Short mmCIF file of C-alpha atoms in Angstrom, two decimals:
data_model
loop_
_atom_site.label_atom_id
_atom_site.label_comp_id
_atom_site.label_asym_id
_atom_site.label_seq_id
_atom_site.Cartn_x
_atom_site.Cartn_y
_atom_site.Cartn_z
CA MET A 1182 -37.07 -6.05 6.23
CA SER A 1183 -34.41 -6.62 8.85
CA ASP A 1184 -31.86 -3.92 9.53
CA SER A 1185 -29.29 -6.48 10.65
CA VAL A 1186 -28.51 -8.09 7.33
CA LEU A 1187 -24.99 -6.70 7.21
CA PRO A 1188 -22.68 -8.15 9.87
CA HIS A 1189 -21.07 -5.69 12.23
CA ASP A 1190 -18.89 -5.79 15.28
CA PRO A 1191 -20.46 -3.57 17.90
CA THR A 1192 -17.01 -2.73 19.25
CA THR A 1193 -16.06 -1.11 15.94
CA ALA A 1194 -19.02 -0.46 13.63
CA GLU A 1195 -20.93 1.70 16.07
CA ARG A 1196 -18.18 3.87 17.43
CA ALA A 1197 -17.10 7.17 15.96
CA ASP A 1198 -14.52 7.31 13.20
CA ALA A 1199 -11.14 6.17 14.46
CA SER A 1200 -9.42 9.14 12.90
CA ALA A 1201 -11.37 11.52 15.11
CA ALA A 1202 -10.04 9.80 18.21
CA THR A 1203 -6.42 9.36 17.20
CA SER A 1204 -5.60 12.29 14.89
CA PRO A 1205 -6.84 15.83 14.25
CA PRO A 1206 -9.49 16.22 11.54
CA PRO A 1207 -8.20 17.25 8.13
CA THR A 1208 -8.14 20.93 7.27
CA ASP A 1209 -10.41 22.41 4.62
CA ARG A 1210 -7.35 22.74 2.36
CA ALA A 1211 -6.53 19.05 2.77
CA ARG A 1212 -10.13 18.14 1.96
CA ARG A 1213 -10.09 20.31 -1.17
CA ARG A 1214 -6.89 18.63 -2.33
CA ALA A 1215 -8.36 15.20 -1.69
CA VAL A 1216 -11.48 16.03 -3.68
CA THR A 1217 -9.43 17.50 -6.53
CA ALA A 1218 -7.10 14.49 -6.61
CA VAL A 1219 -10.00 12.07 -6.91
CA ALA A 1220 -11.85 14.30 -9.37
CA ILE A 1221 -9.05 14.53 -11.93
CA GLY A 1222 -8.30 10.81 -11.67
CA ASN A 1223 -11.92 9.78 -12.07
CA LEU A 1224 -12.31 12.19 -14.96
CA LEU A 1225 -9.34 10.57 -16.73
CA GLU A 1226 -10.55 7.04 -16.05
CA TRP A 1227 -14.02 7.67 -17.44
CA TYR A 1228 -12.86 9.93 -20.23
CA ASP A 1229 -10.92 6.93 -21.52
CA PHE A 1230 -13.88 4.56 -21.23
CA ALA A 1231 -16.21 7.05 -22.91
CA VAL A 1232 -13.80 7.55 -25.80
CA TYR A 1233 -13.80 3.81 -26.47
CA ALA A 1234 -17.60 3.66 -26.27
CA GLY A 1235 -17.97 6.69 -28.51
CA LEU A 1236 -15.65 5.22 -31.12
CA ALA A 1237 -16.87 1.62 -30.81
CA ALA A 1238 -18.48 1.64 -34.25
CA VAL A 1239 -15.30 3.05 -35.83
CA LEU A 1240 -13.01 0.67 -33.97
CA ALA A 1241 -15.24 -2.23 -35.02
CA THR A 1242 -14.35 -1.68 -38.69
CA LEU A 1243 -10.67 -1.01 -37.98
CA PHE A 1244 -9.93 -3.89 -35.63
CA PHE A 1245 -12.72 -6.42 -36.34
CA PRO A 1246 -13.67 -6.17 -40.03
CA ALA A 1247 -16.73 -8.20 -41.02
CA GLY A 1248 -19.44 -8.14 -43.65
CA ASP A 1249 -22.19 -7.35 -41.15
CA PRO A 1250 -21.83 -4.05 -39.23
CA LEU A 1251 -23.72 -5.52 -36.25
CA VAL A 1252 -21.25 -8.43 -36.08
CA SER A 1253 -18.33 -6.00 -36.08
CA LEU A 1254 -20.02 -3.93 -33.39
CA LEU A 1255 -20.56 -7.03 -31.25
CA ALA A 1256 -16.87 -7.89 -31.59
CA SER A 1257 -15.92 -4.37 -30.55
CA PHE A 1258 -18.27 -4.50 -27.54
CA SER A 1259 -16.82 -7.88 -26.55
CA VAL A 1260 -13.45 -6.16 -26.12
CA PHE A 1261 -15.26 -3.42 -24.19
CA ALA A 1262 -16.47 -6.20 -21.88
CA VAL A 1263 -12.92 -7.54 -21.50
CA GLY A 1264 -12.01 -4.32 -19.71
CA PHE A 1265 -14.70 -5.09 -17.16
CA ALA A 1266 -13.72 -8.75 -16.85
CA SER A 1267 -10.30 -7.68 -15.56
CA ARG A 1268 -11.82 -5.30 -13.02
CA PRO A 1269 -12.22 -7.87 -10.21
CA VAL A 1270 -8.53 -8.75 -10.59
CA GLY A 1271 -7.64 -5.07 -10.34
CA ALA A 1272 -9.92 -4.74 -7.32
CA ILE A 1273 -8.12 -7.59 -5.57
CA VAL A 1274 -4.60 -6.41 -6.43
CA PHE A 1275 -5.11 -2.71 -5.79
CA GLY A 1276 -7.63 -3.22 -3.00
CA ARG A 1277 -5.02 -5.18 -1.07
CA MET A 1278 -2.49 -2.45 -1.79
CA ALA A 1279 -4.85 0.30 -0.59
CA ASP A 1280 -5.87 -1.55 2.58
CA ARG A 1281 -2.31 -2.48 3.50
CA HIS A 1282 -0.21 0.43 2.25
CA GLY A 1283 -2.64 3.31 1.87
CA ARG A 1284 -5.10 4.91 -0.52
CA ARG A 1285 -2.67 7.55 -1.81
CA PRO A 1286 0.00 5.27 -3.39
CA THR A 1287 -2.73 3.13 -4.91
CA LEU A 1288 -4.38 6.13 -6.53
CA LEU A 1289 -1.01 7.07 -8.05
CA VAL A 1290 -0.48 3.63 -9.56
CA VAL A 1291 -3.95 3.19 -11.04
CA ILE A 1292 -4.04 6.58 -12.77
CA THR A 1293 -0.65 5.86 -14.35
CA LEU A 1294 -1.77 2.46 -15.61
CA MET A 1295 -4.95 3.88 -17.13
CA GLY A 1296 -3.20 6.80 -18.81
CA VAL A 1297 -0.45 4.68 -20.33
CA ALA A 1298 -2.91 2.04 -21.62
CA THR A 1299 -5.08 4.68 -23.27
CA VAL A 1300 -2.16 6.41 -24.97
CA LEU A 1301 -1.02 3.02 -26.29
CA ILE A 1302 -4.43 2.47 -27.90
CA GLY A 1303 -3.90 5.75 -29.69
CA VAL A 1304 -0.65 4.60 -31.32
CA MET A 1305 -1.27 0.90 -31.96
CA PRO A 1306 -1.64 -0.57 -35.49
CA THR A 1307 -5.02 -1.57 -36.93
CA TYR A 1308 -6.15 -4.86 -38.48
CA ALA A 1309 -5.11 -3.70 -41.96
CA THR A 1310 -1.51 -3.32 -40.76
CA ALA A 1311 -1.04 -6.00 -38.13
CA GLY A 1312 -3.89 -8.45 -38.69
CA ILE A 1313 -5.04 -10.41 -35.67
CA TRP A 1314 -2.23 -8.90 -33.59
CA ALA A 1315 -4.04 -5.57 -33.69
CA ALA A 1316 -7.11 -7.08 -32.05
CA LEU A 1317 -4.91 -8.80 -29.46
CA LEU A 1318 -3.07 -5.57 -28.64
CA LEU A 1319 -6.37 -3.73 -28.25
CA THR A 1320 -7.59 -6.47 -25.93
CA LEU A 1321 -4.43 -6.21 -23.80
CA ALA A 1322 -4.81 -2.45 -23.53
CA ARG A 1323 -8.45 -2.82 -22.51
CA THR A 1324 -7.38 -5.38 -19.92
CA ALA A 1325 -4.93 -2.88 -18.43
CA GLN A 1326 -7.66 -0.24 -18.36
CA GLY A 1327 -9.95 -2.66 -16.55
CA LEU A 1328 -7.30 -3.44 -13.95
CA SER A 1329 -6.88 0.27 -13.34
CA VAL A 1330 -10.60 1.05 -12.98
CA GLY A 1331 -10.99 -1.98 -10.70
CA GLY A 1332 -8.65 -0.29 -8.24
CA GLU A 1333 -9.73 3.30 -8.88
CA PHE A 1334 -13.37 3.21 -7.81
CA SER A 1335 -12.99 1.55 -4.42
CA SER A 1336 -9.80 3.48 -3.57
CA SER A 1337 -11.22 6.86 -4.57
CA THR A 1338 -14.55 6.21 -2.87
CA ALA A 1339 -12.87 5.20 0.38
CA PHE A 1340 -10.56 8.21 0.10
CA LEU A 1341 -13.44 10.67 -0.31
CA VAL A 1342 -15.67 9.19 2.38
CA GLU A 1343 -12.78 8.98 4.86
CA PHE A 1344 -11.96 12.66 4.27
CA ALA A 1345 -15.59 13.78 4.55
CA PRO A 1346 -16.86 15.78 7.55
CA ALA A 1347 -19.44 14.11 9.75
CA GLY A 1348 -22.88 14.20 8.19
CA ARG A 1349 -21.60 14.88 4.65
CA ARG A 1350 -20.25 11.51 3.55
CA GLY A 1351 -23.05 11.11 1.01
CA LEU A 1352 -22.19 14.42 -0.64
CA TYR A 1353 -18.44 13.73 -0.64
CA GLY A 1354 -18.87 10.17 -1.87
CA SER A 1355 -21.08 11.32 -4.74
CA ILE A 1356 -18.14 13.31 -6.13
CA ALA A 1357 -16.64 10.01 -7.30
CA TYR A 1358 -19.54 9.47 -9.68
CA LEU A 1359 -20.04 13.14 -10.50
CA THR A 1360 -16.51 13.42 -11.86
CA ALA A 1361 -16.72 10.00 -13.51
CA CYS A 1362 -19.84 11.02 -15.41
CA LEU A 1363 -18.34 14.37 -16.31
CA GLY A 1364 -15.33 12.44 -17.61
CA SER A 1365 -17.72 10.54 -19.84
CA PHE A 1366 -19.18 13.86 -20.96
CA VAL A 1367 -15.75 15.23 -21.85
CA GLY A 1368 -14.77 12.02 -23.65
CA LEU A 1369 -17.92 11.98 -25.75
CA ALA A 1370 -17.56 15.71 -26.45
CA VAL A 1371 -14.03 15.20 -27.77
CA VAL A 1372 -15.17 12.28 -29.92
CA PHE A 1373 -18.02 14.38 -31.30
CA VAL A 1374 -15.74 17.30 -32.20
CA VAL A 1375 -13.21 15.01 -33.87
CA ARG A 1376 -15.91 13.25 -35.87
CA MET A 1377 -17.48 16.51 -36.99
CA LEU A 1378 -14.14 17.98 -38.10
CA SER A 1379 -12.86 14.82 -39.80
CA THR A 1380 -13.56 13.42 -43.21
CA PRO A 1381 -14.44 9.69 -43.19
CA GLU A 1382 -10.99 8.93 -44.59
CA PHE A 1383 -9.14 10.98 -41.95
CA LEU A 1384 -11.28 9.54 -39.13
CA ALA A 1385 -10.41 5.99 -40.23
CA THR A 1386 -6.68 6.72 -40.44
CA TRP A 1387 -5.63 9.27 -37.80
CA GLY A 1388 -8.72 11.03 -36.52
CA TRP A 1389 -9.83 8.21 -34.22
CA ARG A 1390 -6.43 8.28 -32.49
CA ILE A 1391 -6.69 11.92 -31.35
CA PRO A 1392 -9.14 11.40 -28.43
CA PHE A 1393 -6.99 8.60 -27.02
CA LEU A 1394 -3.78 10.63 -27.26
CA LEU A 1395 -5.42 13.60 -25.54
CA SER A 1396 -5.54 11.57 -22.32
CA PHE A 1397 -1.80 12.21 -21.84
CA PRO A 1398 -2.23 15.79 -20.53
CA LEU A 1399 -4.92 14.55 -18.14
CA LEU A 1400 -2.51 11.87 -16.92
CA ALA A 1401 0.23 14.43 -16.26
CA ILE A 1402 -2.12 16.77 -14.38
CA GLY A 1403 -3.64 13.90 -12.39
CA LEU A 1404 -0.26 12.56 -11.32
CA TYR A 1405 0.90 16.01 -10.22
CA ILE A 1406 -2.18 16.59 -8.07
CA ARG A 1407 -2.20 13.12 -6.53
CA LEU A 1408 1.47 13.44 -5.59
CA ARG A 1409 0.57 16.50 -3.48
CA VAL A 1410 -2.32 14.97 -1.53
CA HIS A 1411 -2.08 13.47 1.98
CA GLU A 1412 -3.14 9.98 3.03
CA SER A 1413 -6.72 9.63 4.27
CA PRO A 1414 -7.15 10.35 8.00
CA ALA A 1415 -9.13 7.15 8.62
CA PHE A 1416 -6.31 5.01 7.23
CA THR A 1417 -3.54 6.81 9.12
CA GLY A 1418 -5.56 7.10 12.32
CA THR A 1419 -7.14 3.66 12.59
CA ALA A 1420 -6.34 1.74 15.73
CA ALA A 1421 -6.54 -1.58 13.90
CA ALA A 1422 -3.44 -2.94 12.16
CA PRO A 1423 -3.70 -3.55 8.40
CA ASP A 1424 -5.11 -6.98 7.64
CA ALA A 1425 -2.59 -9.41 6.17
CA GLY A 1426 -5.22 -10.95 3.89
CA PRO A 1427 -8.04 -8.44 3.31
CA LEU A 1428 -9.70 -10.55 0.60
CA THR A 1429 -9.89 -13.77 2.59
CA THR A 1430 -10.92 -11.88 5.72
CA SER A 1431 -13.65 -10.05 3.79
CA LEU A 1432 -14.98 -13.31 2.34
CA ARG A 1433 -14.99 -14.89 5.79
CA THR A 1434 -16.43 -12.03 7.87
CA GLN A 1435 -18.28 -9.72 5.46
CA ARG A 1436 -20.30 -12.13 3.31
CA ARG A 1437 -23.67 -10.47 3.84
CA GLY A 1438 -22.28 -7.03 3.11
CA LEU A 1439 -20.58 -8.32 -0.03
CA LEU A 1440 -23.81 -9.91 -1.25
CA SER A 1441 -25.83 -6.79 -0.50
CA LEU A 1442 -23.40 -4.58 -2.42
CA PHE A 1443 -23.28 -7.06 -5.32
CA GLY A 1444 -27.07 -7.20 -5.60
CA ILE A 1445 -27.49 -3.42 -5.57
CA THR A 1446 -24.80 -3.00 -8.20
CA ILE A 1447 -26.41 -5.41 -10.70
CA GLY A 1448 -29.22 -3.12 -11.83
CA PHE A 1449 -27.16 -0.01 -11.15
CA ALA A 1450 -24.49 -1.27 -13.56
CA VAL A 1451 -26.92 -2.09 -16.36
CA CYS A 1452 -28.85 1.19 -16.27
CA SER A 1453 -25.72 3.34 -15.93
CA TYR A 1454 -23.87 1.64 -18.77
CA THR A 1455 -26.95 1.87 -20.91
CA VAL A 1456 -26.73 5.68 -20.84
CA LEU A 1457 -22.94 5.92 -20.56
CA ALA A 1458 -21.86 3.33 -23.14
CA PHE A 1459 -24.61 1.66 -25.17
CA VAL A 1460 -26.75 4.64 -26.11
CA VAL A 1461 -24.07 6.07 -28.43
CA SER A 1462 -24.06 3.03 -30.70
CA TYR A 1463 -27.80 2.49 -30.21
CA LEU A 1464 -28.61 5.87 -31.71
CA THR A 1465 -25.99 5.81 -34.47
CA THR A 1466 -26.12 2.13 -35.46
CA VAL A 1467 -29.55 0.75 -34.48
CA LEU A 1468 -31.63 3.89 -35.08
CA ALA A 1469 -29.23 5.15 -37.78
CA LEU A 1470 -29.25 8.71 -36.48
CA PRO A 1471 -26.43 10.87 -37.85
CA ALA A 1472 -23.63 11.60 -35.39
CA SER A 1473 -24.42 15.30 -35.73
CA THR A 1474 -27.81 14.58 -34.14
CA ALA A 1475 -26.96 11.75 -31.74
CA PHE A 1476 -23.95 13.22 -29.96
CA PRO A 1477 -25.41 16.62 -28.98
CA VAL A 1478 -28.46 15.03 -27.34
CA ILE A 1479 -26.30 12.46 -25.55
CA LEU A 1480 -23.98 15.19 -24.29
CA LEU A 1481 -26.91 17.29 -23.09
CA ALA A 1482 -28.47 14.37 -21.20
CA THR A 1483 -25.12 13.29 -19.71
CA PHE A 1484 -24.31 16.79 -18.48
CA VAL A 1485 -27.73 17.40 -16.93
CA GLY A 1486 -27.84 13.93 -15.38
CA SER A 1487 -24.35 14.32 -13.92
CA LEU A 1488 -25.23 17.58 -12.17
CA ALA A 1489 -28.06 15.82 -10.31
CA ILE A 1490 -25.69 13.31 -8.67
CA PRO A 1491 -24.42 15.46 -5.76
CA LEU A 1492 -27.98 16.58 -5.04
CA PHE A 1493 -28.96 12.98 -4.32
CA GLY A 1494 -25.72 12.44 -2.41
CA ALA A 1495 -26.65 15.31 -0.12
CA LEU A 1496 -30.23 14.03 0.09
CA SER A 1497 -28.95 10.66 1.32
CA ASP A 1498 -27.20 12.47 4.18
CA ARG A 1499 -30.59 13.81 5.28
CA VAL A 1500 -33.04 10.95 4.65
CA GLY A 1501 -30.71 7.95 4.61
CA ARG A 1502 -28.95 5.87 1.96
CA ARG A 1503 -31.55 3.12 1.72
CA PRO A 1504 -34.57 5.26 0.72
CA VAL A 1505 -32.61 6.90 -2.11
CA ILE A 1506 -31.17 3.60 -3.38
CA VAL A 1507 -34.56 1.86 -3.21
CA ALA A 1508 -36.20 4.73 -5.11
CA GLY A 1509 -33.46 4.65 -7.73
CA SER A 1510 -33.78 0.90 -8.26
CA ILE A 1511 -37.59 0.87 -8.46
CA GLY A 1512 -37.57 3.91 -10.70
CA THR A 1513 -35.11 2.28 -13.09
CA ALA A 1514 -37.32 -0.79 -13.48
CA CYS A 1515 -40.37 1.35 -14.15
CA ALA A 1516 -38.63 3.73 -16.55
CA ALA A 1517 -36.88 1.23 -18.83
CA VAL A 1518 -39.64 0.56 -21.38
CA PRO A 1519 -40.88 4.17 -21.59
CA ALA A 1520 -37.29 5.34 -21.99
CA TYR A 1521 -36.59 3.03 -24.93
CA LEU A 1522 -39.91 3.99 -26.54
CA LEU A 1523 -38.91 7.64 -26.28
CA LEU A 1524 -35.47 6.92 -27.72
CA GLY A 1525 -37.11 5.03 -30.57
CA THR A 1526 -38.94 8.15 -31.73
CA GLY A 1527 -35.64 9.42 -33.09
CA THR A 1528 -36.67 13.03 -32.42
CA PHE A 1529 -34.51 15.47 -30.49
CA GLY A 1530 -37.06 15.84 -27.71
CA GLY A 1531 -37.82 12.13 -27.51
CA VAL A 1532 -34.16 11.09 -27.38
CA VAL A 1533 -33.32 13.66 -24.70
CA ALA A 1534 -36.40 12.75 -22.65
CA GLY A 1535 -35.65 9.02 -22.91
CA GLN A 1536 -32.14 9.47 -21.63
CA LEU A 1537 -33.06 11.89 -18.86
CA LEU A 1538 -35.75 9.51 -17.66
CA VAL A 1539 -33.08 6.88 -17.02
CA TRP A 1540 -30.54 9.47 -15.83
CA LEU A 1541 -32.87 10.60 -13.03
CA PHE A 1542 -32.63 7.22 -11.36
CA VAL A 1543 -28.99 6.66 -12.30
CA ALA A 1544 -28.22 9.92 -10.49
CA MET A 1545 -30.04 8.68 -7.37
CA LEU A 1546 -27.88 5.56 -7.29
CA CYS A 1547 -24.69 7.44 -8.13
CA GLY A 1548 -25.41 9.88 -5.33
CA ALA A 1549 -26.18 7.46 -2.51
CA CYS A 1550 -24.21 4.31 -3.31
CA PRO A 1551 -20.57 5.42 -2.76
CA ALA A 1552 -21.09 6.41 0.87
CA ALA A 1553 -23.39 3.46 1.51
CA PHE A 1554 -20.84 1.01 0.14
CA ALA A 1555 -17.94 2.53 2.08
CA GLU A 1556 -19.95 2.58 5.32
CA MET A 1557 -20.65 -1.16 5.07
CA PHE A 1558 -17.07 -2.25 5.81
CA PRO A 1559 -14.25 -1.51 8.29
CA THR A 1560 -11.30 0.64 7.25
CA ARG A 1561 -8.81 -2.23 7.12
CA LEU A 1562 -11.02 -4.11 4.62
CA ARG A 1563 -12.98 -1.29 2.98
CA THR A 1564 -11.20 -0.92 -0.35
CA THR A 1565 -10.89 -4.64 -1.01
CA ALA A 1566 -14.45 -5.52 0.04
CA VAL A 1567 -16.07 -2.71 -1.94
CA GLY A 1568 -13.80 -3.19 -4.95
CA VAL A 1569 -14.18 -6.94 -5.33
CA SER A 1570 -17.97 -7.09 -4.97
CA TYR A 1571 -18.59 -3.96 -7.03
CA SER A 1572 -16.16 -4.94 -9.81
CA LEU A 1573 -17.51 -8.47 -10.05
CA ALA A 1574 -21.05 -7.16 -10.54
CA LEU A 1575 -19.82 -4.68 -13.13
CA ALA A 1576 -17.86 -7.36 -14.98
CA LEU A 1577 -20.88 -9.64 -15.19
CA PHE A 1578 -23.53 -7.02 -15.90
CA GLY A 1579 -22.13 -3.54 -16.61
CA GLY A 1580 -19.41 -4.57 -19.03
CA THR A 1581 -21.75 -6.87 -20.91
CA THR A 1582 -24.59 -4.34 -21.15
CA PRO A 1583 -23.66 -3.04 -24.62
CA PHE A 1584 -23.08 -6.59 -25.91
CA VAL A 1585 -26.26 -8.07 -24.40
CA SER A 1586 -28.34 -5.08 -25.50
CA ALA A 1587 -27.06 -5.32 -29.08
CA TRP A 1588 -27.56 -9.10 -29.06
CA LEU A 1589 -31.16 -8.76 -27.82
CA ILE A 1590 -31.93 -6.39 -30.67
CA GLY A 1591 -30.39 -8.76 -33.21
CA ALA A 1592 -32.14 -11.81 -31.75
CA THR A 1593 -35.61 -10.28 -31.45
CA GLY A 1594 -35.58 -7.64 -34.14
CA SER A 1595 -37.07 -5.22 -31.63
CA PRO A 1596 -35.24 -1.96 -30.83
CA ILE A 1597 -36.77 -1.87 -27.33
CA ALA A 1598 -35.71 -5.44 -26.39
CA PRO A 1599 -32.83 -4.19 -24.16
CA ALA A 1600 -35.43 -2.69 -21.82
CA ALA A 1601 -36.18 -6.21 -20.55
CA PHE A 1602 -32.56 -6.57 -19.42
CA VAL A 1603 -32.84 -3.30 -17.48
CA VAL A 1604 -36.13 -4.28 -15.83
CA VAL A 1605 -34.94 -7.70 -14.66
CA THR A 1606 -31.64 -6.46 -13.23
CA ALA A 1607 -33.22 -3.40 -11.60
CA THR A 1608 -35.72 -5.69 -9.87
CA VAL A 1609 -32.85 -7.70 -8.39
CA SER A 1610 -31.27 -4.48 -7.13
CA THR A 1611 -34.55 -3.39 -5.56
CA VAL A 1612 -34.71 -6.57 -3.50
CA ALA A 1613 -31.09 -6.14 -2.39
CA ALA A 1614 -31.66 -2.46 -1.52
CA LEU A 1615 -34.71 -3.28 0.59
CA ARG A 1616 -32.60 -5.70 2.61
CA MET A 1617 -29.63 -3.39 3.18
CA ARG A 1618 -28.95 -1.93 6.58
CA GLU A 1619 -29.16 1.85 6.96
CA THR A 1620 -25.72 3.33 7.65
CA VAL A 1621 -26.46 7.05 8.10
CA GLY A 1622 -25.75 8.32 11.60
CA ARG A 1623 -23.10 5.69 12.36
CA GLY A 1624 -19.38 6.28 12.56
CA LEU A 1625 -17.23 4.72 9.89
CA PRO A 1626 -16.42 1.14 10.95
CA THR A 1627 -12.76 0.82 11.89
#
């Protein structure tokens, strides 16, 4: 495959990072603050998404009552998908803000939007009180969450990679996904504790609200830390002026890079949201496992899988981004059917093994992709280009993964039918990964 698929300007893409030439490198203290600022924000963002996924079955009966539990669950997952549908809009709005005015102010805005939207979910009325307005309010809150996440990923990824020392961008970039997955772990853990300590009556009245309201302390801590962090050195030190229209410029000059990123993200989105979002309802609704059994095995797999992410980020610094991403994509396609068969056993060992089998390859992608994506585009376009392409792929494939997976089960009657969705999308990502240009060893494009 050609190594020249992604367009690059030899006067910018192959020179050393602009920040190194125009400003002193950040201190270790500044780097630690940058990592902490991104970590707490990502943890909040994905805590909120995990709480919704973990309570999807409960929210289905409270906001979308229907005679068939699967119909209610589909309605609940459709609102889950709405949060992803608004991501590309958030990527455009906040990507432009980050590329024109800086990563730091953008990170402050998106964490505030996410925190406020999640707290509002915790206090809003249900269908029994407000009727259809309850479903509409939930949809609006999910839309706000989607806008926030659309700006968070690309801004935080650019921020981390731009702060990273030479030769360690893979490791630093992987922190974005490490903390996101740990946020999912914390969110699911809180949901599990609340469910175990609540009677069915309390869970349906006030118990389900507690995990959403607990995001407020995370919001306060995240805002405090992000207010104390400095702007990224690449943004402050770049010799190029901010682009007046980063979206139109990206679409005009970065088409191949955008397509490459989009293709890689397709399978990545489906496999990651299978283990981060769908598996909760799959085990409790489709396989009818009790929450006391399902949640501990999910938490164990999520925690172990998350810890592997920085290992693959560091590996990508040594062997390259492309080999790790290709291995992750091929592995996902090969593991899908065996993983669902293991999940279908309903045993503790089988459910853990099924999830970890997918998590192995999810961790590869989570480790290598952030740095690879950031290294594809110049500083003045980086946040917008990464955000728009990544968020569009997630909206079309990641956000719909729980819905499509549940629909496939209902349409075929087979509990392993969702594996076909994983195989097809992972195959697309494999082709895109094989055609990507290796970016290790190059300075960040300016």
